[in-house]
mmCIF file of C-alpha atoms in Angstrom:
data_model
loop_
_atom_site.group_PDB
_atom_site.id
_atom_site.type_symbol
_atom_site.label_atom_id
_atom_site.label_comp_id
_atom_site.label_asym_id
_atom_site.label_seq_id
_atom_site.Cartn_x
_atom_site.Cartn_y
_atom_site.Cartn_z
ATOM 1 C CA MET A 95 -5.893 -7.390 -26.300
ATOM 2 C CA THR A 96 -6.445 -7.052 -22.557
ATOM 3 C CA VAL A 97 -4.462 -5.417 -19.741
ATOM 4 C CA LEU A 98 -4.717 -7.018 -16.307
ATOM 5 C CA ILE A 99 -3.975 -4.602 -13.461
ATOM 6 C CA LEU A 100 -3.306 -6.063 -10.033
ATOM 7 C CA GLY A 101 -4.061 -3.864 -7.046
ATOM 8 C CA GLY A 102 -6.469 -1.427 -5.496
ATOM 9 C CA THR A 103 -4.026 1.472 -5.136
ATOM 10 C CA ALA A 104 -4.746 4.988 -6.365
ATOM 11 C CA GLU A 105 -2.172 4.444 -9.101
ATOM 12 C CA ALA A 106 -3.961 1.285 -10.247
ATOM 13 C CA ARG A 107 -7.275 3.154 -10.475
ATOM 14 C CA ASP A 108 -5.701 6.061 -12.351
ATOM 15 C CA LEU A 109 -4.059 3.707 -14.837
ATOM 16 C CA ALA A 110 -7.325 1.857 -15.428
ATOM 17 C CA ALA A 111 -9.092 5.147 -16.066
ATOM 18 C CA ALA A 112 -6.426 6.298 -18.523
ATOM 19 C CA LEU A 113 -6.507 3.042 -20.474
ATOM 20 C CA VAL A 114 -10.302 2.765 -20.542
ATOM 21 C CA GLY A 115 -10.387 6.374 -21.735
ATOM 22 C CA ASP A 116 -8.460 5.185 -24.797
ATOM 23 C CA ASP A 117 -10.903 2.289 -25.328
ATOM 24 C CA ARG A 118 -8.471 -0.315 -24.032
ATOM 25 C CA ASP A 119 -9.873 -3.476 -22.474
ATOM 26 C CA VAL A 120 -8.866 -3.477 -18.800
ATOM 27 C CA ILE A 121 -9.465 -5.945 -15.998
ATOM 28 C CA SER A 122 -8.624 -4.698 -12.503
ATOM 29 C CA SER A 123 -8.060 -7.417 -9.909
ATOM 30 C CA LEU A 124 -8.585 -6.612 -6.224
ATOM 31 C CA ALA A 125 -7.670 -8.987 -3.419
ATOM 32 C CA GLY A 126 -10.997 -8.372 -1.697
ATOM 33 C CA ARG A 127 -9.523 -7.712 1.755
ATOM 34 C CA VAL A 128 -11.032 -4.208 2.043
ATOM 35 C CA ARG A 129 -14.745 -4.271 2.774
ATOM 36 C CA ASP A 130 -15.720 -1.183 0.759
ATOM 37 C CA PRO A 131 -12.900 -0.514 -1.725
ATOM 38 C CA SER A 132 -12.704 2.409 -4.125
ATOM 39 C CA LEU A 133 -13.536 0.745 -7.426
ATOM 40 C CA PRO A 134 -11.755 1.412 -10.729
ATOM 41 C CA VAL A 135 -13.433 1.847 -14.103
ATOM 42 C CA GLY A 136 -13.426 -1.041 -16.534
ATOM 43 C CA ARG A 137 -13.928 -4.706 -15.773
ATOM 44 C CA LEU A 138 -13.415 -5.885 -12.199
ATOM 45 C CA ARG A 139 -12.289 -9.122 -10.592
ATOM 46 C CA LEU A 140 -12.332 -9.785 -6.830
ATOM 47 C CA GLY A 141 -10.440 -12.405 -4.839
ATOM 48 C CA GLY A 142 -7.280 -14.453 -5.130
ATOM 49 C CA PHE A 143 -6.141 -16.562 -8.073
ATOM 50 C CA GLY A 144 -5.007 -19.665 -6.226
ATOM 51 C CA GLY A 145 -1.276 -19.088 -6.342
ATOM 52 C CA VAL A 146 1.103 -18.886 -9.291
ATOM 53 C CA ALA A 147 -0.572 -21.693 -11.232
ATOM 54 C CA GLY A 148 -3.997 -20.088 -10.878
ATOM 55 C CA LEU A 149 -2.753 -16.691 -11.994
ATOM 56 C CA ALA A 150 -0.901 -18.185 -14.959
ATOM 57 C CA ASP A 151 -4.051 -20.049 -16.012
ATOM 58 C CA TYR A 152 -6.101 -16.854 -15.702
ATOM 59 C CA LEU A 153 -3.622 -14.941 -17.862
ATOM 60 C CA ARG A 154 -3.932 -17.567 -20.599
ATOM 61 C CA THR A 155 -7.704 -18.061 -20.513
ATOM 62 C CA SER A 156 -8.444 -14.326 -20.337
ATOM 63 C CA GLN A 157 -6.125 -13.620 -23.285
ATOM 64 C CA VAL A 158 -4.164 -11.046 -21.309
ATOM 65 C CA SER A 159 -1.568 -9.216 -23.419
ATOM 66 C CA ALA A 160 0.046 -7.157 -20.644
ATOM 67 C CA LEU A 161 0.194 -7.495 -16.851
ATOM 68 C CA VAL A 162 0.687 -4.533 -14.520
ATOM 69 C CA ASP A 163 1.461 -5.136 -10.856
ATOM 70 C CA ALA A 164 0.221 -1.970 -9.161
ATOM 71 C CA THR A 165 -0.283 -3.500 -5.730
ATOM 72 C CA HIS A 166 0.779 -1.876 -2.466
ATOM 73 C CA PRO A 167 4.567 -1.759 -1.961
ATOM 74 C CA PHE A 168 4.222 -4.242 0.925
ATOM 75 C CA ALA A 169 2.066 -6.771 -0.982
ATOM 76 C CA THR A 170 5.074 -9.001 -1.580
ATOM 77 C CA HIS A 171 3.159 -12.271 -1.971
ATOM 78 C CA ILE A 172 1.078 -11.243 -4.984
ATOM 79 C CA SER A 173 4.040 -9.415 -6.528
ATOM 80 C CA GLY A 174 6.101 -12.582 -6.320
ATOM 81 C CA ASN A 175 3.256 -14.613 -7.833
ATOM 82 C CA ALA A 176 2.885 -12.088 -10.646
ATOM 83 C CA ALA A 177 6.572 -12.315 -11.500
ATOM 84 C CA SER A 178 6.466 -16.121 -11.551
ATOM 85 C CA ALA A 179 3.240 -16.305 -13.567
ATOM 86 C CA ALA A 180 4.535 -13.804 -16.116
ATOM 87 C CA ALA A 181 7.730 -15.828 -16.519
ATOM 88 C CA GLN A 182 5.721 -19.029 -17.046
ATOM 89 C CA THR A 183 3.376 -17.541 -19.636
ATOM 90 C CA GLY A 184 5.728 -15.139 -21.388
ATOM 91 C CA ILE A 185 3.298 -12.271 -20.817
ATOM 92 C CA PRO A 186 5.031 -8.897 -20.339
ATOM 93 C CA LEU A 187 5.001 -7.647 -16.741
ATOM 94 C CA LEU A 188 5.456 -4.131 -15.406
ATOM 95 C CA ARG A 189 5.663 -3.022 -11.787
ATOM 96 C CA LEU A 190 3.984 0.356 -11.117
ATOM 97 C CA GLU A 191 5.194 1.547 -7.728
ATOM 98 C CA ARG A 192 4.929 5.018 -6.254
ATOM 99 C CA PRO A 193 8.235 6.489 -5.015
ATOM 100 C CA GLY A 194 9.034 5.802 -1.383
ATOM 101 C CA TRP A 195 9.965 8.311 1.295
ATOM 102 C CA ALA A 196 13.696 7.611 1.330
ATOM 103 C CA ASP A 197 14.281 10.943 -0.442
ATOM 104 C CA HIS A 198 11.967 12.913 1.852
ATOM 105 C CA PRO A 199 13.758 15.985 3.275
ATOM 106 C CA ARG A 200 13.297 14.622 6.804
ATOM 107 C CA ALA A 201 14.145 10.983 6.030
ATOM 108 C CA SER A 202 17.495 11.110 7.806
ATOM 109 C CA SER A 203 15.795 12.098 11.082
ATOM 110 C CA TRP A 204 13.624 8.962 11.178
ATOM 111 C CA THR A 205 14.491 5.533 12.521
ATOM 112 C CA TRP A 206 14.351 3.032 9.651
ATOM 113 C CA VAL A 207 13.701 -0.633 10.480
ATOM 114 C CA PRO A 208 13.316 -3.749 8.283
ATOM 115 C CA ASP A 209 10.039 -5.189 9.619
ATOM 116 C CA VAL A 210 7.221 -4.887 12.153
ATOM 117 C CA GLU A 211 9.101 -6.823 14.833
ATOM 118 C CA ALA A 212 12.004 -4.379 14.633
ATOM 119 C CA ALA A 213 9.531 -1.495 14.726
ATOM 120 C CA ARG A 214 8.035 -2.804 17.957
ATOM 121 C CA ALA A 215 11.498 -3.170 19.466
ATOM 122 C CA ALA A 216 12.354 0.392 18.438
ATOM 123 C CA GLY A 217 9.207 1.709 20.111
ATOM 124 C CA GLU A 218 9.346 -0.153 23.420
ATOM 125 C CA ARG A 219 9.943 3.047 25.385
ATOM 126 C CA SER A 220 7.052 4.883 23.782
ATOM 127 C CA ALA A 221 4.194 5.807 26.116
ATOM 128 C CA ARG A 222 1.573 6.838 23.544
ATOM 129 C CA PRO A 223 2.393 5.470 20.072
ATOM 130 C CA PHE A 224 0.418 6.016 16.870
ATOM 131 C CA LEU A 225 0.345 3.007 14.522
ATOM 132 C CA THR A 226 -0.472 3.473 10.828
ATOM 133 C CA ILE A 227 0.764 0.106 9.587
ATOM 134 C CA GLY A 228 -2.394 -1.589 8.309
ATOM 135 C CA ARG A 229 -4.688 -3.881 10.256
ATOM 136 C CA GLN A 230 -2.828 -7.086 9.379
ATOM 137 C CA SER A 231 0.326 -5.832 11.091
ATOM 138 C CA LEU A 232 -1.390 -4.712 14.304
ATOM 139 C CA GLU A 233 -1.240 -8.192 15.775
ATOM 140 C CA ALA A 234 2.522 -7.882 16.264
ATOM 141 C CA PHE A 235 1.878 -4.988 18.670
ATOM 142 C CA LEU A 236 -0.710 -6.692 20.901
ATOM 143 C CA PRO A 237 1.905 -7.077 23.684
ATOM 144 C CA TRP A 238 1.534 -3.313 24.088
ATOM 145 C CA ALA A 239 -1.648 -3.858 26.090
ATOM 146 C CA ASP A 240 -0.065 -1.821 28.871
ATOM 147 C CA ARG A 241 -0.215 1.528 27.076
ATOM 148 C CA PRO A 242 -2.772 3.719 25.257
ATOM 149 C CA VAL A 243 -1.946 2.936 21.638
ATOM 150 C CA THR A 244 -3.746 4.821 18.860
ATOM 151 C CA ALA A 245 -4.094 2.772 15.670
ATOM 152 C CA ARG A 246 -5.580 3.828 12.338
ATOM 153 C CA VAL A 247 -6.904 1.361 9.759
ATOM 154 C CA VAL A 248 -9.341 1.288 6.842
ATOM 155 C CA ASP A 249 -11.259 -1.738 8.183
ATOM 156 C CA ARG A 250 -11.405 -3.085 11.712
ATOM 157 C CA PRO A 251 -9.156 -6.110 12.363
ATOM 158 C CA ASP A 252 -10.757 -9.503 12.942
ATOM 159 C CA PHE A 253 -9.015 -9.941 16.303
ATOM 160 C CA THR A 254 -9.620 -8.244 19.646
ATOM 161 C CA LEU A 255 -7.525 -5.192 20.543
ATOM 162 C CA PRO A 256 -6.506 -4.241 24.088
ATOM 163 C CA THR A 257 -9.141 -2.218 25.908
ATOM 164 C CA CYS A 258 -6.821 0.753 26.403
ATOM 165 C CA TRP A 259 -6.231 1.158 22.662
ATOM 166 C CA THR A 260 -8.031 3.707 20.485
ATOM 167 C CA LEU A 261 -8.924 2.519 16.985
ATOM 168 C CA LEU A 262 -9.500 5.060 14.221
ATOM 169 C CA THR A 263 -11.131 3.816 11.004
ATOM 170 C CA SER A 264 -10.771 6.022 7.964
ATOM 171 C CA ARG A 265 -9.399 6.125 4.438
ATOM 172 C CA GLY A 266 -6.873 8.606 3.042
ATOM 173 C CA PRO A 267 -5.811 10.949 1.661
ATOM 174 C CA TYR A 268 -5.125 12.828 4.894
ATOM 175 C CA ALA A 269 -4.517 16.560 5.206
ATOM 176 C CA TYR A 270 -1.941 18.189 7.478
ATOM 177 C CA PRO A 271 -4.427 19.860 9.885
ATOM 178 C CA GLN A 272 -6.199 16.535 10.436
ATOM 179 C CA GLU A 273 -2.946 14.688 11.118
ATOM 180 C CA ARG A 274 -1.664 17.379 13.458
ATOM 181 C CA ARG A 275 -4.920 17.304 15.423
ATOM 182 C CA ILE A 276 -4.684 13.510 15.927
ATOM 183 C CA LEU A 277 -1.132 13.793 17.246
ATOM 184 C CA ILE A 278 -2.131 16.556 19.662
ATOM 185 C CA ASP A 279 -5.439 15.100 20.839
ATOM 186 C CA HIS A 280 -3.944 11.668 21.562
ATOM 187 C CA ARG A 281 -0.691 13.103 22.949
ATOM 188 C CA ILE A 282 1.327 10.938 20.581
ATOM 189 C CA ASP A 283 5.031 10.583 21.325
ATOM 190 C CA LEU A 284 5.922 8.122 18.526
ATOM 191 C CA LEU A 285 4.612 7.515 15.006
ATOM 192 C CA ILE A 286 5.185 4.057 13.530
ATOM 193 C CA THR A 287 4.335 3.682 9.865
ATOM 194 C CA LYS A 288 5.337 1.874 6.695
ATOM 195 C CA ASP A 289 7.170 3.394 3.752
ATOM 196 C CA SER A 290 4.023 3.487 1.644
ATOM 197 C CA GLY A 291 5.349 6.482 -0.259
ATOM 198 C CA GLY A 292 3.423 9.010 -2.296
ATOM 199 C CA SER A 293 1.552 12.045 -1.024
ATOM 200 C CA HIS A 294 -1.774 10.595 0.156
ATOM 201 C CA THR A 295 -0.495 9.718 3.644
ATOM 202 C CA ALA A 296 2.646 11.861 3.909
ATOM 203 C CA ALA A 297 1.118 14.744 5.902
ATOM 204 C CA LYS A 298 1.516 12.820 9.167
ATOM 205 C CA LEU A 299 5.295 12.917 8.691
ATOM 206 C CA ASP A 300 5.324 16.702 8.486
ATOM 207 C CA ALA A 301 2.962 17.009 11.431
ATOM 208 C CA ALA A 302 5.175 14.707 13.489
ATOM 209 C CA ALA A 303 8.249 16.782 12.689
ATOM 210 C CA ASP A 304 6.561 20.054 13.595
ATOM 211 C CA LEU A 305 5.389 18.600 16.922
ATOM 212 C CA HIS A 306 8.744 16.903 17.663
ATOM 213 C CA VAL A 307 7.188 13.435 17.557
ATOM 214 C CA ALA A 308 9.678 10.662 16.839
ATOM 215 C CA VAL A 309 9.088 8.547 13.711
ATOM 216 C CA VAL A 310 9.859 4.896 12.997
ATOM 217 C CA ILE A 311 9.571 3.817 9.361
ATOM 218 C CA ILE A 312 9.289 0.203 8.255
ATOM 219 C CA ALA A 313 11.350 -0.007 5.062
ATOM 220 C CA ARG A 314 9.956 -1.513 1.901
ATOM 221 C CA PRO A 315 10.739 -5.122 1.065
ATOM 222 C CA VAL A 316 12.905 -5.734 -1.987
ATOM 223 C CA PRO A 317 10.585 -6.149 -5.007
ATOM 224 C CA PRO A 318 10.988 -8.950 -7.561
ATOM 225 C CA GLN A 319 13.358 -8.166 -10.406
ATOM 226 C CA GLY A 320 11.811 -6.679 -13.542
ATOM 227 C CA SER A 321 10.701 -3.467 -15.190
ATOM 228 C CA VAL A 322 9.542 -0.804 -12.745
ATOM 229 C CA VAL A 323 8.040 2.659 -13.331
ATOM 230 C CA ALA A 324 6.948 5.285 -10.828
ATOM 231 C CA THR A 325 4.189 7.138 -12.674
ATOM 232 C CA VAL A 326 0.860 6.319 -14.280
ATOM 233 C CA ALA A 327 1.943 8.091 -17.478
ATOM 234 C CA GLU A 328 4.948 5.778 -17.813
ATOM 235 C CA ALA A 329 2.791 2.731 -17.137
ATOM 236 C CA LYS A 330 0.215 3.766 -19.731
ATOM 237 C CA ALA A 331 2.907 4.318 -22.349
ATOM 238 C CA TRP A 332 4.277 0.836 -21.618
ATOM 239 C CA CYS A 333 0.803 -0.712 -21.915
ATOM 240 C CA ASP A 334 0.183 1.058 -25.206
ATOM 241 C CA THR A 335 3.448 -0.334 -26.575
ATOM 242 C CA GLN A 336 2.659 -3.878 -25.454
ATOM 243 C CA LEU A 337 -0.848 -3.808 -26.907
ATOM 244 C CA ASN A 338 0.313 -2.319 -30.195
ATOM 245 C CA ASP A 339 3.038 -4.958 -30.471
ATOM 246 C CA ALA A 340 0.508 -7.698 -29.712
ATOM 247 C CA ARG A 341 -1.826 -6.355 -32.386
ATOM 248 C CA ARG A 342 0.925 -6.438 -34.999
ATOM 249 C CA ALA A 343 2.063 -9.933 -34.020
#
């Protein structure tokens, strides 16, 4: 009678807390890429599973009754593995994904692109860009060694950045005054970010609009087919149903 939650997102932590509060057995699995992650309540597992076969084996041996994929919207590899492993084992799978920014009041004023390469192409004329795309995607922008890029990440990348770049290391949520100050202090003329969605990192979009800074948004990849909810309350209700059904079976 166990729920396995994949992901270190705020939604994953909130769901774990809600389930543990009802005395549910929860295992939260984190990829281990962040050096000092915010840890959820309940049992914890760090590191990869070894592909679809490894995840399927873990689901069986750990007697998991319900699987929740609450990973970041751009964590397509683990989401695909979760869908395949759930199909192999017959274990119910739910995708918990925060709403994106497509419905943001200013969404039509942004340039939407499909991937990091298209984002770099869209920003070639920028003189002082601000990158908030995660450290793994920074490598695609290394050709911009000719301009003072400002990049913000949680952990430093494991490759060398150009000497003219400024690297900011911090973890959200971010408030509007803080985001506005970064854009002003670094004289940013273009913000490039991913459609992470939610409110934790949305203040930069409002600050950019108020300062007339152009915005390029990398659109979300298409998620695997399956059940999807947008809120922790919906995910908890689904978990409760799955566990109750498993208990009666």
